[in-house]
PDB file of C-alpha atoms in Angstrom:
ATOM      1  CA  MET A   6     114.040 103.073  58.722  1.00  0.00           C
ATOM      2  CA  ALA A   7     112.508 100.369  60.972  1.00  0.00           C
ATOM      3  CA  ALA A   8     109.161  98.814  60.093  1.00  0.00           C
ATOM      4  CA  ALA A   9     107.559 100.310  63.197  1.00  0.00           C
ATOM      5  CA  ASP A  10     108.743 103.782  62.187  1.00  0.00           C
ATOM      6  CA  SER A  11     107.110 103.502  58.768  1.00  0.00           C
ATOM      7  CA  PHE A  12     103.689 102.508  60.120  1.00  0.00           C
ATOM      8  CA  MET A  13     101.392 105.520  60.068  1.00  0.00           C
ATOM      9  CA  TYR A  14      97.625 105.924  60.063  1.00  0.00           C
ATOM     10  CA  CYS A  15      95.064 108.679  60.178  1.00  0.00           C
ATOM     11  CA  MET A  16      93.261 109.124  63.518  1.00  0.00           C
ATOM     12  CA  PRO A  17      89.501 108.676  63.074  1.00  0.00           C
ATOM     13  CA  GLY A  18      87.654 111.984  63.029  1.00  0.00           C
ATOM     14  CA  THR A  19      90.828 113.983  62.418  1.00  0.00           C
ATOM     15  CA  ASN A  20      93.279 114.653  59.623  1.00  0.00           C
ATOM     16  CA  ALA A  21      96.243 113.924  61.908  1.00  0.00           C
ATOM     17  CA  LEU A  22      98.698 111.206  60.954  1.00  0.00           C
ATOM     18  CA  VAL A  23      99.931 109.139  63.884  1.00  0.00           C
ATOM     19  CA  THR A  24     103.031 106.939  63.941  1.00  0.00           C
ATOM     20  CA  PHE A  25     103.067 103.499  65.535  1.00  0.00           C
ATOM     21  CA  GLU A  26     105.070 104.898  68.456  1.00  0.00           C
ATOM     22  CA  GLY A  27     102.541 107.708  68.934  1.00  0.00           C
ATOM     23  CA  ALA A  28      99.684 105.196  68.931  1.00  0.00           C
ATOM     24  CA  VAL A  29     101.422 103.081  71.591  1.00  0.00           C
ATOM     25  CA  ARG A  30     102.048 106.193  73.711  1.00  0.00           C
ATOM     26  CA  THR A  31      98.419 107.286  73.411  1.00  0.00           C
ATOM     27  CA  MET A  32      97.007 103.819  74.105  1.00  0.00           C
ATOM     28  CA  ALA A  33      99.285 103.242  77.097  1.00  0.00           C
ATOM     29  CA  ILE A  34      98.355 106.455  78.909  1.00  0.00           C
ATOM     30  CA  HIS A  35      94.636 105.937  78.178  1.00  0.00           C
ATOM     31  CA  GLU A  36      94.854 102.400  79.535  1.00  0.00           C
ATOM     32  CA  LEU A  37      96.738 103.632  82.616  1.00  0.00           C
ATOM     33  CA  SER A  38      94.078 106.265  83.283  1.00  0.00           C
ATOM     34  CA  ALA A  39      91.304 103.659  82.904  1.00  0.00           C
ATOM     35  CA  LEU A  40      93.116 101.363  85.339  1.00  0.00           C
ATOM     36  CA  LEU A  41      93.515 104.211  87.826  1.00  0.00           C
ATOM     37  CA  TRP A  42      89.758 104.855  87.611  1.00  0.00           C
ATOM     38  CA  ARG A  43      89.113 101.157  88.237  1.00  0.00           C
ATOM     39  CA  GLU A  44      91.403 101.208  91.261  1.00  0.00           C
ATOM     40  CA  ARG A  45      89.641 104.285  92.625  1.00  0.00           C
ATOM     41  CA  GLU A  46      86.263 102.585  92.201  1.00  0.00           C
ATOM     42  CA  LEU A  47      87.531  99.551  94.100  1.00  0.00           C
ATOM     43  CA  LEU A  48      88.845 101.793  96.876  1.00  0.00           C
ATOM     44  CA  ASP A  49      85.359 103.337  97.092  1.00  0.00           C
ATOM     45  CA  VAL A  50      83.852  99.857  97.432  1.00  0.00           C
ATOM     46  CA  LEU A  51      86.441  98.994 100.090  1.00  0.00           C
ATOM     47  CA  THR A  52      85.556 102.172 101.992  1.00  0.00           C
ATOM     48  CA  PHE A  53      81.882 101.206 101.824  1.00  0.00           C
ATOM     49  CA  LYS A  54      82.591  97.663 103.052  1.00  0.00           C
ATOM     50  CA  LEU A  55      84.712  98.949 105.945  1.00  0.00           C
ATOM     51  CA  GLU A  56      81.947 101.385 106.910  1.00  0.00           C
ATOM     52  CA  GLU A  57      79.450  98.488 106.782  1.00  0.00           C
ATOM     53  CA  GLU A  58      81.762  96.480 109.024  1.00  0.00           C
ATOM     54  CA  GLN A  59      81.965  99.429 111.420  1.00  0.00           C
ATOM     55  CA  LEU A  60      78.170  99.685 111.557  1.00  0.00           C
ATOM     56  CA  LEU A  61      77.980  95.982 112.416  1.00  0.00           C
ATOM     57  CA  LEU A  62      80.551  96.442 115.159  1.00  0.00           C
ATOM     58  CA  THR A  63      78.895  99.497 116.695  1.00  0.00           C
ATOM     59  CA  SER A  64      75.385  98.032 116.537  1.00  0.00           C
ATOM     60  CA  GLY A  65      76.399  94.760 118.173  1.00  0.00           C
ATOM     61  CA  LYS A  66      75.374  92.676 115.150  1.00  0.00           C
ATOM     62  CA  SER A  67      78.504  90.557 115.422  1.00  0.00           C
ATOM     63  CA  ARG A  68      76.906  87.498 113.845  1.00  0.00           C
ATOM     64  CA  TRP A  69      77.221  89.241 110.451  1.00  0.00           C
ATOM     65  CA  LEU A  70      80.895  90.144 110.892  1.00  0.00           C
ATOM     66  CA  PRO A  71      82.195  87.014 109.095  1.00  0.00           C
ATOM     67  CA  HIS A  72      80.141  87.992 106.028  1.00  0.00           C
ATOM     68  CA  GLY A  73      81.385  91.569 106.173  1.00  0.00           C
ATOM     69  CA  THR A  74      84.967  90.421 106.588  1.00  0.00           C
ATOM     70  CA  LYS A  75      84.634  88.036 103.640  1.00  0.00           C
ATOM     71  CA  GLU A  76      83.361  90.883 101.453  1.00  0.00           C
ATOM     72  CA  VAL A  77      86.274  93.097 102.513  1.00  0.00           C
ATOM     73  CA  GLU A  78      88.696  90.294 101.617  1.00  0.00           C
ATOM     74  CA  GLN A  79      87.050  89.867  98.201  1.00  0.00           C
ATOM     75  CA  VAL A  80      87.406  93.576  97.445  1.00  0.00           C
ATOM     76  CA  LEU A  81      91.038  93.452  98.604  1.00  0.00           C
ATOM     77  CA  GLY A  82      91.647  90.574  96.163  1.00  0.00           C
ATOM     78  CA  HIS A  83      90.170  92.584  93.273  1.00  0.00           C
ATOM     79  CA  LEU A  84      92.158  95.610  94.394  1.00  0.00           C
ATOM     80  CA  SER A  85      95.371  93.597  94.393  1.00  0.00           C
ATOM     81  CA  GLN A  86      94.740  92.474  90.809  1.00  0.00           C
ATOM     82  CA  ALA A  87      93.875  96.023  89.720  1.00  0.00           C
ATOM     83  CA  SER A  88      97.002  97.359  91.391  1.00  0.00           C
ATOM     84  CA  LEU A  89      99.154  94.814  89.577  1.00  0.00           C
ATOM     85  CA  ALA A  90      97.583  95.717  86.215  1.00  0.00           C
ATOM     86  CA  ARG A  91      98.118  99.418  86.964  1.00  0.00           C
ATOM     87  CA  THR A  92     101.755  98.817  87.909  1.00  0.00           C
ATOM     88  CA  ILE A  93     102.388  96.984  84.639  1.00  0.00           C
ATOM     89  CA  GLU A  94     100.713  99.675  82.547  1.00  0.00           C
ATOM     90  CA  ALA A  95     102.549 102.427  84.456  1.00  0.00           C
ATOM     91  CA  ALA A  96     105.821 100.691  83.592  1.00  0.00           C
ATOM     92  CA  VAL A  97     104.867 100.757  79.902  1.00  0.00           C
ATOM     93  CA  VAL A  98     104.016 104.473  80.100  1.00  0.00           C
ATOM     94  CA  ALA A  99     107.232 105.185  81.995  1.00  0.00           C
ATOM     95  CA  GLU A 100     109.280 103.363  79.374  1.00  0.00           C
ATOM     96  CA  VAL A 101     107.565 105.223  76.524  1.00  0.00           C
ATOM     97  CA  TRP A 102     108.204 108.523  78.302  1.00  0.00           C
ATOM     98  CA  GLY A 103     111.863 107.684  78.956  1.00  0.00           C
ATOM     99  CA  LEU A 104     111.530 107.117  82.714  1.00  0.00           C
ATOM    100  CA  PRO A 105     112.607 104.118  84.792  1.00  0.00           C
ATOM    101  CA  THR A 106     109.939 101.411  84.680  1.00  0.00           C
ATOM    102  CA  ASN A 107     109.429 101.687  88.459  1.00  0.00           C
ATOM    103  CA  ALA A 108     108.567 105.409  88.269  1.00  0.00           C
ATOM    104  CA  SER A 109     105.910 106.521  90.734  1.00  0.00           C
ATOM    105  CA  LEU A 110     102.618 108.085  89.715  1.00  0.00           C
ATOM    106  CA  ALA A 111     103.942 111.462  90.892  1.00  0.00           C
ATOM    107  CA  GLU A 112     107.002 111.027  88.667  1.00  0.00           C
ATOM    108  CA  LEU A 113     104.795 110.097  85.721  1.00  0.00           C
ATOM    109  CA  ALA A 114     102.633 113.173  86.299  1.00  0.00           C
ATOM    110  CA  ALA A 115     105.703 115.388  86.447  1.00  0.00           C
ATOM    111  CA  ALA A 116     107.147 113.889  83.247  1.00  0.00           C
ATOM    112  CA  ALA A 117     103.916 113.804  81.241  1.00  0.00           C
ATOM    113  CA  PRO A 118     104.676 115.217  77.777  1.00  0.00           C
ATOM    114  CA  GLU A 119     101.188 116.620  77.345  1.00  0.00           C
ATOM    115  CA  GLY A 120      99.792 119.207  79.773  1.00  0.00           C
ATOM    116  CA  ALA A 121      96.411 117.550  80.218  1.00  0.00           C
ATOM    117  CA  TRP A 122      97.893 114.188  81.182  1.00  0.00           C
ATOM    118  CA  SER A 123      99.916 115.797  83.936  1.00  0.00           C
ATOM    119  CA  GLU A 124      96.711 117.209  85.418  1.00  0.00           C
ATOM    120  CA  VAL A 125      94.846 113.904  85.036  1.00  0.00           C
ATOM    121  CA  LEU A 126      97.604 111.882  86.694  1.00  0.00           C
ATOM    122  CA  THR A 127      97.966 114.458  89.490  1.00  0.00           C
ATOM    123  CA  ALA A 128      94.205 114.319  90.110  1.00  0.00           C
ATOM    124  CA  HIS A 129      94.331 110.505  90.252  1.00  0.00           C
ATOM    125  CA  LEU A 130      97.240 110.650  92.701  1.00  0.00           C
ATOM    126  CA  ALA A 131      95.441 113.146  94.963  1.00  0.00           C
ATOM    127  CA  ALA A 132      92.248 111.064  94.953  1.00  0.00           C
ATOM    128  CA  LEU A 133      94.111 107.819  95.645  1.00  0.00           C
ATOM    129  CA  THR A 134      95.993 109.466  98.506  1.00  0.00           C
ATOM    130  CA  ARG A 135      92.746 110.751 100.073  1.00  0.00           C
ATOM    131  CA  GLN A 136      91.031 107.390  99.667  1.00  0.00           C
ATOM    132  CA  THR A 137      93.867 105.418 101.223  1.00  0.00           C
ATOM    133  CA  ALA A 138      94.026 107.816 104.184  1.00  0.00           C
ATOM    134  CA  LEU A 139      90.282 107.365 104.759  1.00  0.00           C
ATOM    135  CA  ILE A 140      90.619 103.593 104.481  1.00  0.00           C
ATOM    136  CA  LYS A 141      93.458 103.617 107.010  1.00  0.00           C
ATOM    137  CA  GLU A 142      91.286 105.603 109.447  1.00  0.00           C
ATOM    138  CA  LEU A 143      88.399 103.172 109.028  1.00  0.00           C
ATOM    139  CA  ARG A 144      90.670 100.168 109.423  1.00  0.00           C
ATOM    140  CA  ASP A 145      92.203 101.576 112.605  1.00  0.00           C
ATOM    141  CA  SER A 146      88.796 102.494 113.997  1.00  0.00           C
ATOM    142  CA  ASN A 147      87.362  99.050 113.219  1.00  0.00           C
ATOM    143  CA  GLU A 148      90.382  97.416 114.834  1.00  0.00           C
ATOM    144  CA  GLN A 149      89.775  99.470 117.980  1.00  0.00           C
ATOM    145  CA  TYR A 150      86.090  98.441 118.032  1.00  0.00           C
ATOM    146  CA  LEU A 151      87.137  94.794 117.651  1.00  0.00           C
ATOM    147  CA  ARG A 152      89.659  95.056 120.488  1.00  0.00           C
ATOM    148  CA  THR A 153      87.004  96.597 122.729  1.00  0.00           C
ATOM    149  CA  ALA A 154      84.511  93.866 121.825  1.00  0.00           C
ATOM    150  CA  VAL A 155      87.049  91.122 122.558  1.00  0.00           C
ATOM    151  CA  ARG A 156      87.982  92.699 125.889  1.00  0.00           C
ATOM    152  CA  SER A 157      84.304  93.029 126.833  1.00  0.00           C
ATOM    153  CA  THR A 158      83.626  89.412 125.892  1.00  0.00           C
ATOM    154  CA  GLN A 159      86.608  88.217 127.911  1.00  0.00           C
ATOM    155  CA  GLU A 160      85.435  90.183 130.953  1.00  0.00           C
ATOM    156  CA  SER A 161      81.914  88.788 130.619  1.00  0.00           C
ATOM    157  CA  LEU A 162      83.223  85.235 130.362  1.00  0.00           C
ATOM    158  CA  ALA A 163      85.478  85.768 133.389  1.00  0.00           C
ATOM    159  CA  ASP A 164      82.414  86.758 135.432  1.00  0.00           C
ATOM    160  CA  LEU A 165      80.585  83.572 134.421  1.00  0.00           C
ATOM    161  CA  ARG A 166      83.157  80.951 135.378  1.00  0.00           C
ATOM    162  CA  PRO A 167      84.174  80.079 138.941  1.00  0.00           C
ATOM    163  CA  ALA A 168      87.369  81.571 140.275  1.00  0.00           C
ATOM    164  CA  ALA A 169      90.187  79.134 139.626  1.00  0.00           C
ATOM    165  CA  GLY A 170      91.883  77.745 142.725  1.00  0.00           C
ATOM    166  CA  THR A 171      89.239  79.012 145.179  1.00  0.00           C
ATOM    167  CA  TYR A 172      87.563  76.330 147.299  1.00  0.00           C
ATOM    168  CA  ASP A 173      84.894  76.586 149.958  1.00  0.00           C
ATOM    169  CA  ALA A 174      84.770  74.689 153.289  1.00  0.00           C
ATOM    170  CA  HIS A 175      83.370  71.601 151.538  1.00  0.00           C
ATOM    171  CA  GLY A 176      86.197  71.413 148.963  1.00  0.00           C
ATOM    172  CA  LYS A 177      84.124  72.708 146.059  1.00  0.00           C
ATOM    173  CA  THR A 178      85.140  75.482 143.680  1.00  0.00           C
ATOM    174  CA  GLY A 179      83.625  78.755 144.795  1.00  0.00           C
ATOM    175  CA  GLU A 180      81.510  80.844 142.455  1.00  0.00           C
ATOM    176  CA  SER A 181      82.860  84.255 141.687  1.00  0.00           C
ATOM    177  CA  ALA A 182      80.516  87.033 142.667  1.00  0.00           C
ATOM    178  CA  GLY A 183      81.806  89.099 139.728  1.00  0.00           C
ATOM    179  CA  SER A 184      80.872  92.677 139.160  1.00  0.00           C
ATOM    180  CA  ARG A 185      77.413  93.728 140.211  1.00  0.00           C
ATOM    181  CA  ILE A 186      75.630  96.959 139.524  1.00  0.00           C
ATOM    182  CA  PHE A 187      72.927  97.931 141.969  1.00  0.00           C
ATOM    183  CA  ASP A 188      71.046 100.975 143.095  1.00  0.00           C
ATOM    184  CA  LYS A 189      72.128 102.068 146.592  1.00  0.00           C
ATOM    185  CA  GLN A 190      68.619 103.420 147.314  1.00  0.00           C
ATOM    186  CA  PHE A 191      67.340  99.919 147.997  1.00  0.00           C
TER     187      PHE A 191
END
């Protein structure tokens, strides 16, 4: 009998004896669930920051965009670290449960030995899927707002500078009349 197999202790508040392997299994899945909660919280913060960025874009407060973008990048950095920690812990859980270490969250949920953990992991997966879809929508929408703002700025700048290669009778560059909006009543 290996030393790890002989290690047993009584769970606090219960009369149940737990082996070392059982303790590792229990700790690993609890840690994975905590990391999934952390990742979901960070995705909520990212959603909030992208919505803030969208409000800046739609209100024309572009001077604050660098700050908003910096905050989004900071959340993405934290999210990357949380994702790495979750991936490592998921590999531990997968190994304990006899799955390949690169098993997906859906595979872990399907292979969960205890009924409650299957439901918890499935709920995490559903929430993460919804959150990432919402984030993708916000990102795409913000990108469209940015493209529109850039195009508008370029058009405004084109109206301000003289037409290249156009000279008047005195050899000077002609001013572009640009677009004008006027009321035909006058």
